[in-house]
Amino acid sequence: MRKLRSLTGMSVVCGSHRIGRLLQADLTADLRQLSGIWVGTGLLGTRFIPAESLEMLGQVAVMAEDSGKRRPMRSAPLLKRAVSTDGRRMGAITGAEIDELSFSVCALELSAGLWDDLIHHRQRVTCYTVNPDNGEVVIEPTEAMREEGEHEGWIDEGPDHRYADRWIGCDGVRHHELADGEALEPEGPADGQLDLRQGG
């Protein structure tokens, strides 16, 4: 499987000749299949190659049967609102995993926010539907929870990860270190003199 965002910038080869670099990969409206790719070919402009004309998504290049048709690229990044079946906001769809040969979508990538992504990683969603009226991706809540469970142990791995939820700011101070003043240094004579100079 290949992540959709990892395709950007890859070389596109047609008939053993490199024709350009992949600028954007598009999915079908139901987010189930790769619909095609946009290729930047320099002086020849931007070209669209439909999925039917692609051979495979390789590790270093995308293989195509023809060079497609010259067409202005429409910017359509994959960023869809995700909701549960009961209408609850779950986050946003920010990516997808594509099968290299069939070009089918194996899973969508669900982001619940920056902080949640840092702690639990983004979630993989395999059971979903797309609302044709507003484009929202409808997900079973149990599906997202099950995928999230694969990364539950991440927060306990490595030094200080177990305290990830206690960081405040970027100064290296943690809530538990300041609790009840236990980590505060007792006031000494030098501190008292400083207070007197400052009018304390």
PDB file of N, CA and C in Angstrom, residues 29-123:
ATOM      1  N   ALA A  29     -15.395  10.267  -6.206  1.00  0.00           N
ATOM      2  CA  ALA A  29     -16.257  10.981  -5.266  1.00  0.00           C
ATOM      3  C   ALA A  29     -16.585  10.151  -4.031  1.00  0.00           C
ATOM      4  N   ASP A  30     -16.645   8.828  -4.177  1.00  0.00           N
ATOM      5  CA  ASP A  30     -16.959   7.976  -3.032  1.00  0.00           C
ATOM      6  C   ASP A  30     -15.724   7.570  -2.237  1.00  0.00           C
ATOM      7  N   LEU A  31     -14.560   8.094  -2.616  1.00  0.00           N
ATOM      8  CA  LEU A  31     -13.286   7.836  -1.933  1.00  0.00           C
ATOM      9  C   LEU A  31     -12.954   6.341  -1.876  1.00  0.00           C
ATOM     10  N   ARG A  32     -13.285   5.621  -2.930  1.00  0.00           N
ATOM     11  CA  ARG A  32     -13.010   4.187  -2.968  1.00  0.00           C
ATOM     12  C   ARG A  32     -11.942   3.806  -3.975  1.00  0.00           C
ATOM     13  N   GLN A  33     -11.598   4.720  -4.879  1.00  0.00           N
ATOM     14  CA  GLN A  33     -10.694   4.384  -5.973  1.00  0.00           C
ATOM     15  C   GLN A  33      -9.904   5.616  -6.394  1.00  0.00           C
ATOM     16  N   LEU A  34      -8.695   5.378  -6.879  1.00  0.00           N
ATOM     17  CA  LEU A  34      -7.906   6.454  -7.482  1.00  0.00           C
ATOM     18  C   LEU A  34      -8.519   6.795  -8.833  1.00  0.00           C
ATOM     19  N   SER A  35      -8.821   8.067  -9.055  1.00  0.00           N
ATOM     20  CA  SER A  35      -9.434   8.453 -10.335  1.00  0.00           C
ATOM     21  C   SER A  35      -8.397   8.863 -11.367  1.00  0.00           C
ATOM     22  N   GLY A  36      -7.238   9.350 -10.908  1.00  0.00           N
ATOM     23  CA  GLY A  36      -6.204   9.740 -11.843  1.00  0.00           C
ATOM     24  C   GLY A  36      -5.161  10.599 -11.160  1.00  0.00           C
ATOM     25  N   ILE A  37      -4.169  11.025 -11.928  1.00  0.00           N
ATOM     26  CA  ILE A  37      -3.081  11.837 -11.385  1.00  0.00           C
ATOM     27  C   ILE A  37      -2.840  13.039 -12.285  1.00  0.00           C
ATOM     28  N   TRP A  38      -2.350  14.115 -11.664  1.00  0.00           N
ATOM     29  CA  TRP A  38      -1.939  15.307 -12.394  1.00  0.00           C
ATOM     30  C   TRP A  38      -0.422  15.320 -12.461  1.00  0.00           C
ATOM     31  N   VAL A  39       0.099  15.552 -13.656  1.00  0.00           N
ATOM     32  CA  VAL A  39       1.537  15.485 -13.880  1.00  0.00           C
ATOM     33  C   VAL A  39       2.040  16.818 -14.419  1.00  0.00           C
ATOM     34  N   GLY A  40       3.087  17.350 -13.791  1.00  0.00           N
ATOM     35  CA  GLY A  40       3.727  18.556 -14.295  1.00  0.00           C
ATOM     36  C   GLY A  40       4.810  18.176 -15.283  1.00  0.00           C
ATOM     37  N   THR A  41       4.699  18.634 -16.518  1.00  0.00           N
ATOM     38  CA  THR A  41       5.627  18.239 -17.584  1.00  0.00           C
ATOM     39  C   THR A  41       6.469  19.402 -18.089  1.00  0.00           C
ATOM     40  N   GLY A  42       6.636  20.421 -17.277  1.00  0.00           N
ATOM     41  CA  GLY A  42       7.473  21.548 -17.696  1.00  0.00           C
ATOM     42  C   GLY A  42       6.835  22.383 -18.783  1.00  0.00           C
ATOM     43  N   LEU A  43       7.543  22.545 -19.899  1.00  0.00           N
ATOM     44  CA  LEU A  43       7.046  23.380 -20.997  1.00  0.00           C
ATOM     45  C   LEU A  43       5.790  22.812 -21.637  1.00  0.00           C
ATOM     46  N   LEU A  44       5.548  21.526 -21.450  1.00  0.00           N
ATOM     47  CA  LEU A  44       4.351  20.905 -22.037  1.00  0.00           C
ATOM     48  C   LEU A  44       3.116  21.099 -21.169  1.00  0.00           C
ATOM     49  N   GLY A  45       3.277  21.777 -20.047  1.00  0.00           N
ATOM     50  CA  GLY A  45       2.126  22.076 -19.198  1.00  0.00           C
ATOM     51  C   GLY A  45       1.744  20.936 -18.268  1.00  0.00           C
ATOM     52  N   THR A  46       0.576  21.076 -17.694  1.00  0.00           N
ATOM     53  CA  THR A  46       0.046  20.081 -16.758  1.00  0.00           C
ATOM     54  C   THR A  46      -0.860  19.119 -17.499  1.00  0.00           C
ATOM     55  N   ARG A  47      -0.671  17.826 -17.221  1.00  0.00           N
ATOM     56  CA  ARG A  47      -1.447  16.800 -17.908  1.00  0.00           C
ATOM     57  C   ARG A  47      -2.147  15.921 -16.887  1.00  0.00           C
ATOM     58  N   PHE A  48      -3.347  15.437 -17.265  1.00  0.00           N
ATOM     59  CA  PHE A  48      -4.108  14.530 -16.400  1.00  0.00           C
ATOM     60  C   PHE A  48      -4.107  13.136 -17.011  1.00  0.00           C
ATOM     61  N   ILE A  49      -3.692  12.156 -16.206  1.00  0.00           N
ATOM     62  CA  ILE A  49      -3.687  10.763 -16.646  1.00  0.00           C
ATOM     63  C   ILE A  49      -4.721  10.007 -15.814  1.00  0.00           C
ATOM     64  N   PRO A  50      -5.785   9.483 -16.443  1.00  0.00           N
ATOM     65  CA  PRO A  50      -6.795   8.738 -15.681  1.00  0.00           C
ATOM     66  C   PRO A  50      -6.229   7.426 -15.162  1.00  0.00           C
ATOM     67  N   ALA A  51      -6.857   6.897 -14.129  1.00  0.00           N
ATOM     68  CA  ALA A  51      -6.374   5.665 -13.513  1.00  0.00           C
ATOM     69  C   ALA A  51      -6.348   4.510 -14.505  1.00  0.00           C
ATOM     70  N   GLU A  52      -7.241   4.537 -15.483  1.00  0.00           N
ATOM     71  CA  GLU A  52      -7.281   3.460 -16.482  1.00  0.00           C
ATOM     72  C   GLU A  52      -6.012   3.405 -17.316  1.00  0.00           C
ATOM     73  N   SER A  53      -5.283   4.516 -17.359  1.00  0.00           N
ATOM     74  CA  SER A  53      -4.058   4.568 -18.152  1.00  0.00           C
ATOM     75  C   SER A  53      -2.801   4.377 -17.308  1.00  0.00           C
ATOM     76  N   LEU A  54      -2.971   4.046 -16.029  1.00  0.00           N
ATOM     77  CA  LEU A  54      -1.833   3.798 -15.146  1.00  0.00           C
ATOM     78  C   LEU A  54      -1.563   2.306 -15.039  1.00  0.00           C
ATOM     79  N   GLU A  55      -0.298   1.939 -14.934  1.00  0.00           N
ATOM     80  CA  GLU A  55       0.080   0.540 -14.793  1.00  0.00           C
ATOM     81  C   GLU A  55       0.290   0.150 -13.330  1.00  0.00           C
ATOM     82  N   MET A  56       1.066   0.949 -12.609  1.00  0.00           N
ATOM     83  CA  MET A  56       1.309   0.650 -11.204  1.00  0.00           C
ATOM     84  C   MET A  56       1.927   1.858 -10.505  1.00  0.00           C
ATOM     85  N   LEU A  57       1.797   1.850  -9.166  1.00  0.00           N
ATOM     86  CA  LEU A  57       2.436   2.863  -8.334  1.00  0.00           C
ATOM     87  C   LEU A  57       3.695   2.244  -7.757  1.00  0.00           C
ATOM     88  N   GLY A  58       4.837   2.506  -8.391  1.00  0.00           N
ATOM     89  CA  GLY A  58       6.085   1.892  -7.951  1.00  0.00           C
ATOM     90  C   GLY A  58       6.676   2.585  -6.744  1.00  0.00           C
ATOM     91  N   GLN A  59       7.821   2.086  -6.298  1.00  0.00           N
ATOM     92  CA  GLN A  59       8.488   2.679  -5.142  1.00  0.00           C
ATOM     93  C   GLN A  59       9.187   4.005  -5.480  1.00  0.00           C
ATOM     94  N   VAL A  60       9.661   4.114  -6.714  1.00  0.00           N
ATOM     95  CA  VAL A  60      10.373   5.332  -7.099  1.00  0.00           C
ATOM     96  C   VAL A  60       9.713   6.068  -8.262  1.00  0.00           C
ATOM     97  N   ALA A  61       8.726   5.441  -8.919  1.00  0.00           N
ATOM     98  CA  ALA A  61       8.076   6.085 -10.062  1.00  0.00           C
ATOM     99  C   ALA A  61       6.688   5.498 -10.283  1.00  0.00           C
ATOM    100  N   VAL A  62       5.841   6.295 -10.914  1.00  0.00           N
ATOM    101  CA  VAL A  62       4.510   5.853 -11.326  1.00  0.00           C
ATOM    102  C   VAL A  62       4.587   5.482 -12.799  1.00  0.00           C
ATOM    103  N   MET A  63       4.168   4.260 -13.120  1.00  0.00           N
ATOM    104  CA  MET A  63       4.229   3.777 -14.500  1.00  0.00           C
ATOM    105  C   MET A  63       2.887   4.016 -15.186  1.00  0.00           C
ATOM    106  N   ALA A  64       2.943   4.660 -16.365  1.00  0.00           N
ATOM    107  CA  ALA A  64       1.725   4.973 -17.109  1.00  0.00           C
ATOM    108  C   ALA A  64       1.815   4.431 -18.527  1.00  0.00           C
ATOM    109  N   GLU A  65       0.658   4.134 -19.103  1.00  0.00           N
ATOM    110  CA  GLU A  65       0.601   3.616 -20.475  1.00  0.00           C
ATOM    111  C   GLU A  65       0.612   4.737 -21.505  1.00  0.00           C
ATOM    112  N   ASP A  66       0.095   5.904 -21.141  1.00  0.00           N
ATOM    113  CA  ASP A  66       0.159   7.066 -22.033  1.00  0.00           C
ATOM    114  C   ASP A  66       0.358   8.320 -21.204  1.00  0.00           C
ATOM    115  N   SER A  67       0.646   9.409 -21.881  1.00  0.00           N
ATOM    116  CA  SER A  67       0.989  10.653 -21.192  1.00  0.00           C
ATOM    117  C   SER A  67      -0.212  11.494 -20.828  1.00  0.00           C
ATOM    118  N   GLY A  68      -1.421  11.016 -21.074  1.00  0.00           N
ATOM    119  CA  GLY A  68      -2.623  11.737 -20.708  1.00  0.00           C
ATOM    120  C   GLY A  68      -2.899  12.934 -21.595  1.00  0.00           C
ATOM    121  N   LYS A  69      -3.793  13.795 -21.117  1.00  0.00           N
ATOM    122  CA  LYS A  69      -4.185  14.970 -21.884  1.00  0.00           C
ATOM    123  C   LYS A  69      -3.812  16.241 -21.135  1.00  0.00           C
ATOM    124  N   ARG A  70      -3.415  17.224 -21.922  1.00  0.00           N
ATOM    125  CA  ARG A  70      -3.063  18.513 -21.313  1.00  0.00           C
ATOM    126  C   ARG A  70      -4.327  19.180 -20.784  1.00  0.00           C
ATOM    127  N   ARG A  71      -4.256  19.579 -19.497  1.00  0.00           N
ATOM    128  CA  ARG A  71      -5.437  20.148 -18.860  1.00  0.00           C
ATOM    129  C   ARG A  71      -5.008  20.953 -17.635  1.00  0.00           C
ATOM    130  N   PRO A  72      -5.605  22.127 -17.426  1.00  0.00           N
ATOM    131  CA  PRO A  72      -5.266  22.893 -16.219  1.00  0.00           C
ATOM    132  C   PRO A  72      -5.636  22.098 -14.974  1.00  0.00           C
ATOM    133  N   MET A  73      -4.751  22.101 -14.002  1.00  0.00           N
ATOM    134  CA  MET A  73      -5.004  21.317 -12.797  1.00  0.00           C
ATOM    135  C   MET A  73      -5.983  22.049 -11.888  1.00  0.00           C
ATOM    136  N   ARG A  74      -6.938  21.304 -11.375  1.00  0.00           N
ATOM    137  CA  ARG A  74      -7.846  21.843 -10.362  1.00  0.00           C
ATOM    138  C   ARG A  74      -7.358  21.352  -9.007  1.00  0.00           C
ATOM    139  N   SER A  75      -7.124  22.269  -8.119  1.00  0.00           N
ATOM    140  CA  SER A  75      -6.618  21.917  -6.800  1.00  0.00           C
ATOM    141  C   SER A  75      -7.742  21.295  -5.979  1.00  0.00           C
ATOM    142  N   ALA A  76      -7.562  20.044  -5.580  1.00  0.00           N
ATOM    143  CA  ALA A  76      -8.579  19.341  -4.808  1.00  0.00           C
ATOM    144  C   ALA A  76      -7.914  18.474  -3.752  1.00  0.00           C
ATOM    145  N   PRO A  77      -7.314  19.093  -2.731  1.00  0.00           N
ATOM    146  CA  PRO A  77      -6.669  18.299  -1.686  1.00  0.00           C
ATOM    147  C   PRO A  77      -7.693  17.474  -0.920  1.00  0.00           C
ATOM    148  N   LEU A  78      -7.259  16.315  -0.443  1.00  0.00           N
ATOM    149  CA  LEU A  78      -8.158  15.430   0.292  1.00  0.00           C
ATOM    150  C   LEU A  78      -8.293  15.948   1.719  1.00  0.00           C
ATOM    151  N   LEU A  79      -9.352  16.687   1.957  1.00  0.00           N
ATOM    152  CA  LEU A  79      -9.638  17.198   3.297  1.00  0.00           C
ATOM    153  C   LEU A  79     -11.150  17.209   3.460  1.00  0.00           C
ATOM    154  N   LYS A  80     -11.679  16.171   4.062  1.00  0.00           N
ATOM    155  CA  LYS A  80     -13.111  15.999   4.203  1.00  0.00           C
ATOM    156  C   LYS A  80     -13.506  15.966   5.673  1.00  0.00           C
ATOM    157  N   ARG A  81     -14.609  16.568   5.999  1.00  0.00           N
ATOM    158  CA  ARG A  81     -15.150  16.514   7.356  1.00  0.00           C
ATOM    159  C   ARG A  81     -15.639  15.095   7.630  1.00  0.00           C
ATOM    160  N   ALA A  82     -15.322  14.574   8.801  1.00  0.00           N
ATOM    161  CA  ALA A  82     -15.729  13.228   9.192  1.00  0.00           C
ATOM    162  C   ALA A  82     -16.694  13.298  10.369  1.00  0.00           C
ATOM    163  N   VAL A  83     -17.814  12.585  10.252  1.00  0.00           N
ATOM    164  CA  VAL A  83     -18.812  12.551  11.313  1.00  0.00           C
ATOM    165  C   VAL A  83     -19.195  11.101  11.582  1.00  0.00           C
ATOM    166  N   SER A  84     -19.740  10.857  12.774  1.00  0.00           N
ATOM    167  CA  SER A  84     -20.231   9.525  13.104  1.00  0.00           C
ATOM    168  C   SER A  84     -21.639   9.362  12.564  1.00  0.00           C
ATOM    169  N   THR A  85     -22.162   8.158  12.658  1.00  0.00           N
ATOM    170  CA  THR A  85     -23.504   7.893  12.138  1.00  0.00           C
ATOM    171  C   THR A  85     -24.580   8.655  12.895  1.00  0.00           C
ATOM    172  N   ASP A  86     -24.276   9.097  14.123  1.00  0.00           N
ATOM    173  CA  ASP A  86     -25.249   9.888  14.885  1.00  0.00           C
ATOM    174  C   ASP A  86     -25.009  11.387  14.740  1.00  0.00           C
ATOM    175  N   GLY A  87     -24.142  11.768  13.804  1.00  0.00           N
ATOM    176  CA  GLY A  87     -23.914  13.179  13.520  1.00  0.00           C
ATOM    177  C   GLY A  87     -22.832  13.840  14.336  1.00  0.00           C
ATOM    178  N   ARG A  88     -22.129  13.110  15.183  1.00  0.00           N
ATOM    179  CA  ARG A  88     -21.085  13.700  16.020  1.00  0.00           C
ATOM    180  C   ARG A  88     -19.823  13.946  15.196  1.00  0.00           C
ATOM    181  N   ARG A  89     -19.194  15.122  15.383  1.00  0.00           N
ATOM    182  CA  ARG A  89     -17.967  15.471  14.663  1.00  0.00           C
ATOM    183  C   ARG A  89     -16.820  14.588  15.161  1.00  0.00           C
ATOM    184  N   MET A  90     -16.111  13.946  14.239  1.00  0.00           N
ATOM    185  CA  MET A  90     -15.023  13.050  14.605  1.00  0.00           C
ATOM    186  C   MET A  90     -13.660  13.560  14.160  1.00  0.00           C
ATOM    187  N   GLY A  91     -13.628  14.560  13.309  1.00  0.00           N
ATOM    188  CA  GLY A  91     -12.354  15.087  12.833  1.00  0.00           C
ATOM    189  C   GLY A  91     -12.393  15.324  11.337  1.00  0.00           C
ATOM    190  N   ALA A  92     -11.266  15.085  10.677  1.00  0.00           N
ATOM    191  CA  ALA A  92     -11.172  15.331   9.242  1.00  0.00           C
ATOM    192  C   ALA A  92     -10.387  14.214   8.566  1.00  0.00           C
ATOM    193  N   ILE A  93     -10.801  13.865   7.373  1.00  0.00           N
ATOM    194  CA  ILE A  93     -10.075  12.903   6.557  1.00  0.00           C
ATOM    195  C   ILE A  93      -8.951  13.650   5.858  1.00  0.00           C
ATOM    196  N   THR A  94      -7.717  13.254   6.140  1.00  0.00           N
ATOM    197  CA  THR A  94      -6.568  13.995   5.627  1.00  0.00           C
ATOM    198  C   THR A  94      -5.687  13.177   4.686  1.00  0.00           C
ATOM    199  N   GLY A  95      -6.012  11.916   4.456  1.00  0.00           N
ATOM    200  CA  GLY A  95      -5.177  11.088   3.595  1.00  0.00           C
ATOM    201  C   GLY A  95      -5.830   9.750   3.314  1.00  0.00           C
ATOM    202  N   ALA A  96      -5.121   8.933   2.545  1.00  0.00           N
ATOM    203  CA  ALA A  96      -5.641   7.619   2.181  1.00  0.00           C
ATOM    204  C   ALA A  96      -4.483   6.693   1.847  1.00  0.00           C
ATOM    205  N   GLU A  97      -4.745   5.398   1.936  1.00  0.00           N
ATOM    206  CA  GLU A  97      -3.780   4.375   1.538  1.00  0.00           C
ATOM    207  C   GLU A  97      -4.311   3.696   0.274  1.00  0.00           C
ATOM    208  N   ILE A  98      -3.442   3.608  -0.738  1.00  0.00           N
ATOM    209  CA  ILE A  98      -3.846   3.112  -2.051  1.00  0.00           C
ATOM    210  C   ILE A  98      -3.109   1.815  -2.363  1.00  0.00           C
ATOM    211  N   ASP A  99      -3.834   0.841  -2.934  1.00  0.00           N
ATOM    212  CA  ASP A  99      -3.191  -0.381  -3.406  1.00  0.00           C
ATOM    213  C   ASP A  99      -2.412  -0.059  -4.675  1.00  0.00           C
ATOM    214  N   GLU A 100      -1.171  -0.557  -4.745  1.00  0.00           N
ATOM    215  CA  GLU A 100      -0.278  -0.174  -5.849  1.00  0.00           C
ATOM    216  C   GLU A 100      -0.733  -0.665  -7.220  1.00  0.00           C
ATOM    217  N   LEU A 101      -1.467  -1.782  -7.254  1.00  0.00           N
ATOM    218  CA  LEU A 101      -1.837  -2.376  -8.538  1.00  0.00           C
ATOM    219  C   LEU A 101      -3.300  -2.149  -8.912  1.00  0.00           C
ATOM    220  N   SER A 102      -4.201  -2.279  -7.936  1.00  0.00           N
ATOM    221  CA  SER A 102      -5.623  -2.122  -8.237  1.00  0.00           C
ATOM    222  C   SER A 102      -6.074  -0.673  -8.123  1.00  0.00           C
ATOM    223  N   PHE A 103      -5.260   0.178  -7.459  1.00  0.00           N
ATOM    224  CA  PHE A 103      -5.563   1.590  -7.238  1.00  0.00           C
ATOM    225  C   PHE A 103      -6.812   1.798  -6.389  1.00  0.00           C
ATOM    226  N   SER A 104      -7.226   0.790  -5.654  1.00  0.00           N
ATOM    227  CA  SER A 104      -8.370   0.926  -4.754  1.00  0.00           C
ATOM    228  C   SER A 104      -7.898   1.504  -3.422  1.00  0.00           C
ATOM    229  N   VAL A 105      -8.799   2.188  -2.737  1.00  0.00           N
ATOM    230  CA  VAL A 105      -8.482   2.771  -1.436  1.00  0.00           C
ATOM    231  C   VAL A 105      -8.617   1.688  -0.367  1.00  0.00           C
ATOM    232  N   CYS A 106      -7.528   1.405   0.324  1.00  0.00           N
ATOM    233  CA  CYS A 106      -7.543   0.384   1.374  1.00  0.00           C
ATOM    234  C   CYS A 106      -8.003   0.952   2.704  1.00  0.00           C
ATOM    235  N   ALA A 107      -7.712   2.210   2.964  1.00  0.00           N
ATOM    236  CA  ALA A 107      -8.100   2.852   4.223  1.00  0.00           C
ATOM    237  C   ALA A 107      -7.992   4.359   4.076  1.00  0.00           C
ATOM    238  N   LEU A 108      -8.801   5.056   4.850  1.00  0.00           N
ATOM    239  CA  LEU A 108      -8.702   6.506   4.940  1.00  0.00           C
ATOM    240  C   LEU A 108      -7.966   6.874   6.212  1.00  0.00           C
ATOM    241  N   GLU A 109      -7.401   8.055   6.232  1.00  0.00           N
ATOM    242  CA  GLU A 109      -6.657   8.544   7.383  1.00  0.00           C
ATOM    243  C   GLU A 109      -7.484   9.612   8.081  1.00  0.00           C
ATOM    244  N   LEU A 110      -7.806   9.368   9.360  1.00  0.00           N
ATOM    245  CA  LEU A 110      -8.648  10.274  10.137  1.00  0.00           C
ATOM    246  C   LEU A 110      -7.818  11.030  11.159  1.00  0.00           C
ATOM    247  N   SER A 111      -7.904  12.343  11.121  1.00  0.00           N
ATOM    248  CA  SER A 111      -7.217  13.182  12.100  1.00  0.00           C
ATOM    249  C   SER A 111      -8.255  13.777  13.041  1.00  0.00           C
ATOM    250  N   ALA A 112      -8.027  13.618  14.345  1.00  0.00           N
ATOM    251  CA  ALA A 112      -8.925  14.187  15.353  1.00  0.00           C
ATOM    252  C   ALA A 112      -8.369  15.474  15.937  1.00  0.00           C
ATOM    253  N   GLY A 113      -7.320  16.002  15.344  1.00  0.00           N
ATOM    254  CA  GLY A 113      -6.692  17.215  15.846  1.00  0.00           C
ATOM    255  C   GLY A 113      -5.211  17.005  16.092  1.00  0.00           C
ATOM    256  N   LEU A 114      -4.468  18.093  16.129  1.00  0.00           N
ATOM    257  CA  LEU A 114      -3.015  18.016  16.250  1.00  0.00           C
ATOM    258  C   LEU A 114      -2.580  17.293  17.518  1.00  0.00           C
ATOM    259  N   TRP A 115      -3.149  17.671  18.653  1.00  0.00           N
ATOM    260  CA  TRP A 115      -2.725  17.069  19.920  1.00  0.00           C
ATOM    261  C   TRP A 115      -3.047  15.579  19.953  1.00  0.00           C
ATOM    262  N   ASP A 116      -4.238  15.226  19.486  1.00  0.00           N
ATOM    263  CA  ASP A 116      -4.626  13.808  19.469  1.00  0.00           C
ATOM    264  C   ASP A 116      -3.740  13.023  18.513  1.00  0.00           C
ATOM    265  N   ASP A 117      -3.343  13.634  17.400  1.00  0.00           N
ATOM    266  CA  ASP A 117      -2.462  12.954  16.442  1.00  0.00           C
ATOM    267  C   ASP A 117      -1.097  12.673  17.062  1.00  0.00           C
ATOM    268  N   LEU A 118      -0.591  13.632  17.858  1.00  0.00           N
ATOM    269  CA  LEU A 118       0.721  13.453  18.477  1.00  0.00           C
ATOM    270  C   LEU A 118       0.707  12.321  19.501  1.00  0.00           C
ATOM    271  N   ILE A 119      -0.396  12.173  20.211  1.00  0.00           N
ATOM    272  CA  ILE A 119      -0.467  11.155  21.265  1.00  0.00           C
ATOM    273  C   ILE A 119      -0.821   9.781  20.707  1.00  0.00           C
ATOM    274  N   HIS A 120      -1.885   9.728  19.918  1.00  0.00           N
ATOM    275  CA  HIS A 120      -2.417   8.438  19.475  1.00  0.00           C
ATOM    276  C   HIS A 120      -2.108   8.103  18.018  1.00  0.00           C
ATOM    277  N   HIS A 121      -1.524   9.016  17.274  1.00  0.00           N
ATOM    278  CA  HIS A 121      -1.343   8.892  15.826  1.00  0.00           C
ATOM    279  C   HIS A 121      -2.695   9.039  15.126  1.00  0.00           C
ATOM    280  N   ARG A 122      -2.668   9.252  13.855  1.00  0.00           N
ATOM    281  CA  ARG A 122      -3.911   9.334  13.088  1.00  0.00           C
ATOM    282  C   ARG A 122      -4.512   7.941  12.943  1.00  0.00           C
ATOM    283  N   GLN A 123      -5.821   7.907  12.865  1.00  0.00           N
ATOM    284  CA  GLN A 123      -6.536   6.636  12.856  1.00  0.00           C
ATOM    285  C   GLN A 123      -6.774   6.152  11.420  1.00  0.00           C
TER     286      GLN A 123
END
